[in-house]
XYZ file of C-alpha atoms in Angstrom:
490
model
C 0.025 -0.171 -0.024
C 1.630 3.432 -0.453
C 2.229 5.548 2.121
C 1.085 8.770 3.345
C 2.066 12.004 1.528
C 3.533 14.058 3.885
C 1.446 17.138 4.930
C 2.366 19.912 7.188
C 0.780 19.402 10.764
C -0.460 22.417 13.155
C 0.468 24.866 13.176
C 1.201 25.053 9.626
C -1.742 23.479 8.919
C -5.394 23.680 10.471
C -7.684 20.452 10.689
C -10.742 21.893 10.486
C -11.733 25.298 8.710
C -14.078 27.088 10.586
C -16.133 28.149 7.744
C -17.867 26.815 4.725
C -19.196 27.650 1.839
C -22.329 28.452 2.788
C -21.152 30.225 5.929
C -19.447 32.365 3.332
C -22.733 32.591 0.763
C -24.814 34.088 4.623
C -21.596 36.432 4.955
C -21.483 37.599 1.376
C -25.303 38.192 1.816
C -24.824 40.336 4.611
C -22.402 42.563 3.065
C -24.326 42.716 0.016
C -27.433 44.113 1.705
C -27.087 44.937 5.291
C -30.256 43.454 6.477
C -30.189 39.922 8.226
C -33.642 38.934 7.567
C -32.623 39.512 3.328
C -29.214 38.185 4.236
C -31.133 34.961 5.190
C -33.367 34.422 2.730
C -31.064 34.872 0.115
C -28.946 32.492 1.811
C -31.801 29.663 2.141
C -32.051 30.106 6.054
C -34.750 31.508 8.383
C -33.508 34.360 10.439
C -33.258 32.554 13.659
C -31.081 30.288 11.651
C -28.886 32.911 10.664
C -28.445 34.182 13.468
C -27.542 30.785 15.175
C -25.167 30.577 12.250
C -23.347 33.681 12.865
C -23.447 32.911 16.124
C -21.458 29.970 15.609
C -18.980 31.068 13.131
C -18.140 34.207 15.599
C -17.119 30.764 18.021
C -15.127 29.001 15.498
C -13.110 31.832 14.508
C -12.788 33.614 17.871
C -13.815 36.753 15.824
C -16.500 38.898 16.347
C -17.607 38.676 12.143
C -20.609 41.149 12.252
C -22.331 43.772 13.983
C -25.691 43.575 14.631
C -28.777 45.238 15.659
C -31.672 47.217 14.641
C -32.583 48.247 11.578
C -29.253 46.669 10.173
C -26.617 43.827 10.384
C -23.442 44.837 9.126
C -19.762 42.696 8.599
C -17.186 43.846 11.069
C -13.704 44.803 9.685
C -12.805 41.331 10.996
C -16.141 39.856 8.861
C -14.770 41.415 5.522
C -11.582 40.111 6.016
C -12.940 36.460 6.368
C -15.142 36.783 3.426
C -11.880 38.193 1.170
C -9.702 35.533 2.734
C -12.173 32.724 2.140
C -13.421 33.996 -0.637
C -9.553 33.184 -1.974
C -9.163 29.883 -0.227
C -11.965 27.889 -1.765
C -11.288 29.456 -5.261
C -7.871 27.918 -4.352
C -9.525 24.465 -3.964
C -11.654 25.335 -7.321
C -8.556 26.141 -9.125
C -6.496 23.259 -7.665
C -9.043 21.108 -8.827
C -9.043 21.991 -11.815
C -5.605 21.607 -12.468
C -4.752 19.014 -10.883
C -8.219 16.334 -10.894
C -9.943 16.972 -14.289
C -6.316 18.511 -15.648
C -7.426 21.539 -17.374
C -5.505 25.131 -17.417
C -4.319 27.615 -14.608
C -6.883 29.928 -15.632
C -9.724 27.553 -14.847
C -12.063 29.945 -13.195
C -14.874 31.881 -13.507
C -14.921 35.458 -13.372
C -16.233 36.581 -9.476
C -19.995 37.892 -9.582
C -18.805 41.161 -7.434
C -15.140 42.129 -7.467
C -14.246 44.114 -4.187
C -11.486 46.646 -5.251
C -9.741 49.463 -3.676
C -8.624 52.454 -5.249
C -6.666 55.366 -4.557
C -8.206 57.548 -7.599
C -11.280 58.317 -7.679
C -13.641 56.192 -10.136
C -15.970 57.495 -12.785
C -19.435 55.896 -11.873
C -19.682 55.231 -15.671
C -16.604 52.958 -15.150
C -18.872 50.824 -12.884
C -21.485 50.985 -15.654
C -19.119 49.691 -18.251
C -17.994 46.461 -16.052
C -21.447 45.917 -15.127
C -22.493 45.788 -19.155
C -19.431 44.765 -20.923
C -17.421 42.336 -17.977
C -20.930 40.939 -16.539
C -19.393 42.024 -12.660
C -20.118 44.308 -10.278
C -17.789 46.537 -8.629
C -17.624 47.309 -4.601
C -15.752 50.291 -4.542
C -13.513 51.634 -1.808
C -11.467 54.917 -1.829
C -8.116 55.319 0.460
C -4.632 56.621 -0.194
C -2.100 54.627 -1.838
C -0.850 53.141 0.926
C -4.151 52.318 2.388
C -5.183 50.803 -0.616
C -2.596 48.445 -0.970
C -2.429 47.553 2.733
C -6.693 46.584 2.242
C -4.901 44.069 -0.794
C -2.049 43.049 1.622
C -4.565 42.478 4.524
C -7.579 40.231 2.698
C -9.780 43.039 2.739
C -10.150 43.110 -1.303
C -9.450 41.549 -4.619
C -8.109 43.924 -6.317
C -6.404 47.573 -5.278
C -6.264 50.389 -8.479
C -3.420 52.660 -7.481
C -0.126 54.633 -8.521
C 3.537 54.066 -7.491
C 6.953 55.257 -8.448
C 8.521 52.254 -8.282
C 6.767 48.512 -8.727
C 3.459 47.793 -7.034
C 3.698 44.670 -6.422
C 6.888 45.194 -4.357
C 4.856 46.920 -1.929
C 2.485 43.708 -1.270
C 3.570 40.606 0.920
C 1.280 38.363 -0.515
C 0.664 36.975 -4.493
C -0.592 39.564 -6.686
C -0.342 40.012 -10.282
C 0.170 43.306 -11.263
C -1.607 45.267 -14.676
C -0.092 48.451 -16.534
C -3.058 51.438 -16.420
C -0.833 54.123 -17.323
C 2.406 55.700 -17.548
C 1.052 58.655 -16.196
C 3.168 62.231 -16.719
C 2.476 64.797 -13.560
C 1.733 68.336 -13.804
C 1.880 71.164 -11.622
C -1.285 73.316 -10.139
C -0.365 76.997 -9.714
C -2.740 79.681 -8.341
C -3.833 81.828 -11.774
C -2.170 84.876 -10.139
C 1.269 82.743 -9.861
C 4.172 84.524 -11.381
C 4.836 81.398 -13.418
C 1.386 80.453 -14.114
C 1.455 82.546 -17.466
C 4.420 80.190 -18.981
C 3.995 77.203 -21.265
C 5.931 74.817 -19.041
C 7.940 75.854 -15.551
C 10.533 73.976 -14.045
C 11.302 72.049 -10.424
C 14.156 74.619 -9.576
C 11.949 77.347 -10.456
C 9.152 76.182 -7.848
C 11.679 74.288 -4.785
C 10.652 77.606 -2.451
C 7.060 77.620 -2.895
C 4.583 76.119 0.021
C 3.891 72.319 -1.661
C 1.037 69.955 -0.391
C 1.397 66.114 -1.521
C 0.128 63.106 -1.227
C 2.537 59.988 0.323
C 3.047 56.938 -2.112
C 2.434 53.313 -1.619
C 5.984 52.854 0.099
C 5.015 56.105 2.284
C 7.462 57.981 -0.027
C 6.480 61.846 -0.001
C 5.455 62.207 -4.268
C 7.173 65.703 -4.032
C 10.013 65.067 -2.577
C 10.791 61.621 -4.466
C 9.933 63.490 -7.640
C 12.687 66.546 -6.763
C 15.330 63.559 -5.918
C 14.595 61.437 -8.983
C 15.420 65.303 -11.036
C 18.602 65.686 -8.776
C 17.129 68.225 -7.089
C 16.922 69.035 -3.481
C 13.496 68.401 -2.446
C 11.526 72.231 -1.043
C 11.786 72.405 2.705
C 7.438 73.404 3.279
C 5.902 70.138 2.498
C 2.468 69.266 3.817
C 1.633 66.264 3.640
C -2.070 64.973 3.511
C -4.648 62.789 1.950
C -6.059 63.043 -1.784
C -9.213 64.853 -0.610
C -7.609 67.402 1.736
C -4.877 68.322 -0.784
C -7.756 69.243 -3.607
C -9.326 71.688 -0.763
C -5.553 73.223 0.051
C -4.739 73.664 -4.014
C -8.604 75.348 -4.126
C -8.089 77.842 -1.858
C -4.647 78.460 -3.343
C -3.050 77.352 0.174
C -0.321 75.657 -1.655
C 0.516 74.088 -4.851
C 0.652 70.715 -6.039
C 1.810 68.433 -8.659
C -0.902 65.867 -10.014
C -2.097 64.168 -13.182
C -3.931 65.290 -16.147
C -5.366 61.594 -16.768
C -6.655 61.030 -13.515
C -9.060 63.219 -11.078
C -7.763 66.622 -10.176
C -8.751 69.971 -9.000
C -11.273 72.146 -11.691
C -11.377 75.899 -10.660
C -11.485 79.124 -12.363
C -8.644 80.361 -9.660
C -6.124 77.120 -10.780
C -3.606 76.836 -13.823
C -2.076 73.791 -15.420
C 1.555 73.599 -16.835
C 3.721 70.823 -17.576
C 7.119 70.181 -15.916
C 10.128 70.811 -17.706
C 11.161 67.440 -15.983
C 8.517 65.718 -17.323
C 8.357 63.683 -14.001
C 5.998 60.650 -14.217
C 4.345 57.766 -12.291
C 2.943 54.008 -12.554
C -0.635 53.983 -12.431
C -1.673 49.797 -12.482
C -4.137 47.180 -11.335
C -3.216 44.897 -8.849
C -5.141 41.506 -8.249
C -5.578 38.445 -6.447
C -5.043 35.475 -9.100
C -6.972 33.273 -7.437
C -9.924 34.800 -7.602
C -9.627 37.161 -10.599
C -9.253 35.163 -13.954
C -6.128 36.889 -16.036
C -8.661 37.828 -19.163
C -10.971 39.683 -16.591
C -8.164 41.391 -15.101
C -7.144 42.354 -18.563
C -9.846 43.739 -19.641
C -10.693 45.391 -16.408
C -7.380 47.586 -16.783
C -8.369 48.199 -20.288
C -11.074 49.918 -18.983
C -9.286 51.875 -16.536
C -7.038 53.243 -19.518
C -9.774 53.684 -21.960
C -11.558 56.253 -19.364
C -8.406 57.883 -18.018
C -7.717 58.655 -21.798
C -10.876 60.231 -22.392
C -10.996 62.168 -19.324
C -7.816 63.761 -21.046
C -9.079 64.434 -23.951
C -12.235 65.840 -22.672
C -10.291 67.910 -20.459
C -7.148 68.703 -21.580
C -7.123 69.035 -25.403
C -5.562 72.492 -25.014
C -2.310 70.138 -24.003
C -2.299 68.403 -27.477
C -0.950 71.684 -28.826
C 2.329 70.632 -27.185
C 3.745 67.922 -29.543
C 5.466 66.037 -26.214
C 1.746 65.984 -24.640
C 0.137 65.157 -28.148
C 2.784 61.602 -28.822
C 2.317 60.571 -25.550
C -1.332 60.558 -26.172
C -0.790 58.685 -29.234
C 1.604 55.999 -27.589
C -0.938 55.813 -24.635
C -3.630 54.907 -27.217
C -1.485 52.357 -29.124
C -0.792 50.572 -25.888
C -4.431 50.386 -25.385
C -5.461 48.697 -28.369
C -2.422 46.013 -28.530
C -3.872 45.293 -24.457
C -7.330 45.108 -25.750
C -6.564 42.997 -28.446
C -4.533 40.544 -26.200
C -7.790 40.682 -23.453
C -10.442 40.124 -26.256
C -8.038 37.223 -27.578
C -7.733 34.803 -24.849
C -9.661 32.128 -24.494
C -12.949 32.307 -21.838
C -11.694 29.845 -19.371
C -13.833 27.163 -18.988
C -16.782 26.624 -16.737
C -16.130 25.308 -12.993
C -18.447 22.563 -11.712
C -22.278 23.781 -10.176
C -22.188 24.836 -6.773
C -23.798 21.159 -6.161
C -20.608 19.581 -7.098
C -17.616 21.974 -5.350
C -15.381 20.339 -2.807
C -16.393 21.682 0.604
C -15.068 21.282 3.988
C -16.618 17.647 5.107
C -15.145 16.392 1.483
C -11.379 17.377 2.324
C -11.261 16.504 5.902
C -12.201 12.759 4.261
C -9.559 13.053 1.671
C -6.877 14.245 4.092
C -7.113 11.931 6.452
C -6.983 9.189 3.906
C -3.885 10.323 2.920
C -2.767 11.340 6.611
C -2.846 7.648 7.735
C -2.130 5.652 4.378
C -5.144 4.009 3.697
C -9.031 4.189 3.813
C -8.897 1.195 6.408
C -6.542 3.571 9.496
C -8.624 6.726 7.632
C -11.303 5.209 8.736
C -10.675 4.122 11.923
C -9.574 7.617 12.943
C -12.869 9.007 11.600
C -14.777 6.794 13.738
C -16.646 5.081 10.782
C -16.412 1.941 9.461
C -14.194 1.430 6.135
C -17.160 1.046 4.207
C -19.313 3.899 5.445
C -15.556 6.325 4.662
C -15.913 4.381 0.699
C -18.748 4.890 -0.064
C -18.813 8.958 1.097
C -15.676 9.663 -0.963
C -17.473 7.309 -4.027
C -20.523 9.952 -3.484
C -17.750 12.275 -3.618
C -16.414 10.627 -6.703
C -20.164 11.028 -8.705
C -20.281 14.510 -7.816
C -17.417 15.529 -9.449
C -17.263 12.963 -12.025
C -14.287 11.987 -11.387
C -11.800 9.373 -9.796
C -10.368 9.914 -6.400
C -9.990 6.240 -5.334
C -7.919 3.638 -6.752
C -9.330 0.236 -6.040
C -6.923 -3.211 -6.245
C -6.840 -6.514 -4.981
C -4.217 -4.925 -2.315
C -6.800 -2.172 -1.300
C -8.238 1.653 -1.620
C -5.989 4.501 -2.036
C -6.012 8.107 -3.554
C -4.756 8.336 -6.957
C -2.141 10.345 -7.517
C -3.873 13.602 -8.777
C -5.934 13.628 -5.715
C -2.847 13.066 -3.656
C -1.174 16.256 -5.395
C -4.703 18.284 -4.919
C -4.200 17.656 -1.094
C -0.695 18.852 -1.343
C -1.727 22.197 -2.542
C -4.239 22.423 0.076
C -2.005 22.159 2.543
C -0.667 25.575 1.209
C -3.681 27.192 1.203
C -4.267 26.067 4.808
C -1.211 27.525 5.985
C -1.769 30.548 4.088
C -5.060 31.239 6.209
C -3.740 30.039 9.373
C -0.773 33.142 8.688
C -3.298 35.571 8.855
C -5.429 34.465 11.677
C -8.456 32.808 10.162
C -8.251 29.065 11.035
C -9.513 27.206 13.888
C -6.619 25.414 15.906
C -8.982 22.633 17.345
C -9.815 18.910 15.482
C -13.393 17.707 15.003
C -15.407 14.724 14.579
C -16.739 14.795 11.123
C -20.380 14.517 10.365
C -21.829 11.419 10.500
C -23.724 9.644 7.482
C -27.150 10.625 6.535
C -29.424 9.910 9.444
C -27.415 10.193 12.021
C -26.259 13.400 14.493
C -22.877 15.880 13.811
C -20.510 16.264 16.221
C -18.205 18.706 15.770
C -15.782 20.503 18.025
C -13.931 23.659 17.715
C -11.475 25.954 19.995
C -10.739 29.304 19.244
C -8.448 30.401 17.079
C -5.897 33.206 17.971
C -6.799 36.552 17.314
C -5.076 38.186 13.899
C -1.906 35.309 13.592
C 1.299 35.612 13.559
C 3.607 38.913 11.912
C 5.891 38.269 9.021
C 8.922 39.971 10.619
C 9.373 43.147 9.033
C 5.881 44.399 8.632
C 3.846 45.760 11.228
C -0.363 44.189 11.725
C -2.439 45.004 9.191
C -4.560 47.245 9.639
C -8.283 46.770 10.883
C -10.019 50.033 9.165
C -13.876 49.478 8.708
C -14.143 48.378 5.351
C -17.227 47.617 4.043
C -17.853 49.232 0.677
C -21.830 49.386 -0.798
C -22.125 47.758 -4.437
C -22.723 49.858 -7.389
C -23.637 48.687 -10.813
C -26.707 46.948 -12.252
C -27.624 43.873 -10.850
């Protein structure tokens, strides 16, 4: 009989997931509608049953996942984090089933129905509508600073982030993400209309060093104005007030300071202000970072192309006079050409094969049974550990095979064991579980599996350690309240 494969032990992997797919569907429904009765209806439960399930989830995770009261029930910051991390975990499981058991490609993922995205640039409402109309997804959008946007992605609070930076964006995130270019974004300077340099077509950073500046901080907490000056070989200004984008726009509008901005992204429009090109042509890179376990590559490319198209459209609508400058006209031609190439590439990608229907997806009990066989090397030993008969365990796995339409067991005269693809799937599962444990979203206790139909299920769970371990050199993720409203058409 083949020996058991090596699977990491607790705490490197968990022995029982604290939530299942139906649990996440309930949390998702609460996040969408904010009403317990309606969320229960969407999840196919009665309100009292939904309440009991939420209590059980709080106990199993050791976290307060919802804020329940009259008249609304909301996801807590921990609840939003559990939802995003749990969604990622099960989509990783689905992808591993597709690639290991069914043998399909690595992009074999359906698009999520709702995409949680954080952005450092206020998105235009028509972009949300475009995503609903052309891509078939709803965007749940939250706005924050570039640093906080990446922390939301890093802390499993969103599935994607749209932001800018002066370096490679993915280097600021300590988890697996995939980056898609949105815009090579030149910066300008915003001046009061009465400023001595306002009459020039272009101005130099050197001539503005003594001014009072306002600046945002980038993804690495670098001050944008200071970094731009250093990149140009100049000493940064002495007077820089660092603040968020909304406060910066207010200061610019009142004429309290001058600042750097982008002609292709939202900026301040007021008769009292003028925008001028800079001789040094400083740039920043805008990009879309996605969780590849949740967002298929084809969808991410199309969404990045939509973002680029909106930015360029906005530039030509509001700053047509800048196209008299040959440099800006050439920049726009280059950006449009790049957009055409990326759009064609996104459209040429073959649509990923559909995942199995919900009724045939692998859930917590299925994983527990398969892992027991892998851990103990045979059906006989696994059945003894699970306190069920060998025939009962074989029947349960056989029903799972019929549900999935895939072979999971090898049956021979020497006994019954898992197939090689199933073992490879479980090896990948250990990494997914370790990731959940690392972000503090797993229960550490073991439990008895559900009994055969007609029997009672007995479960034992213990509380998880709140927050999980923090990687060396990293601050613990901030737990800001993030519950964006869903925008778009349903």
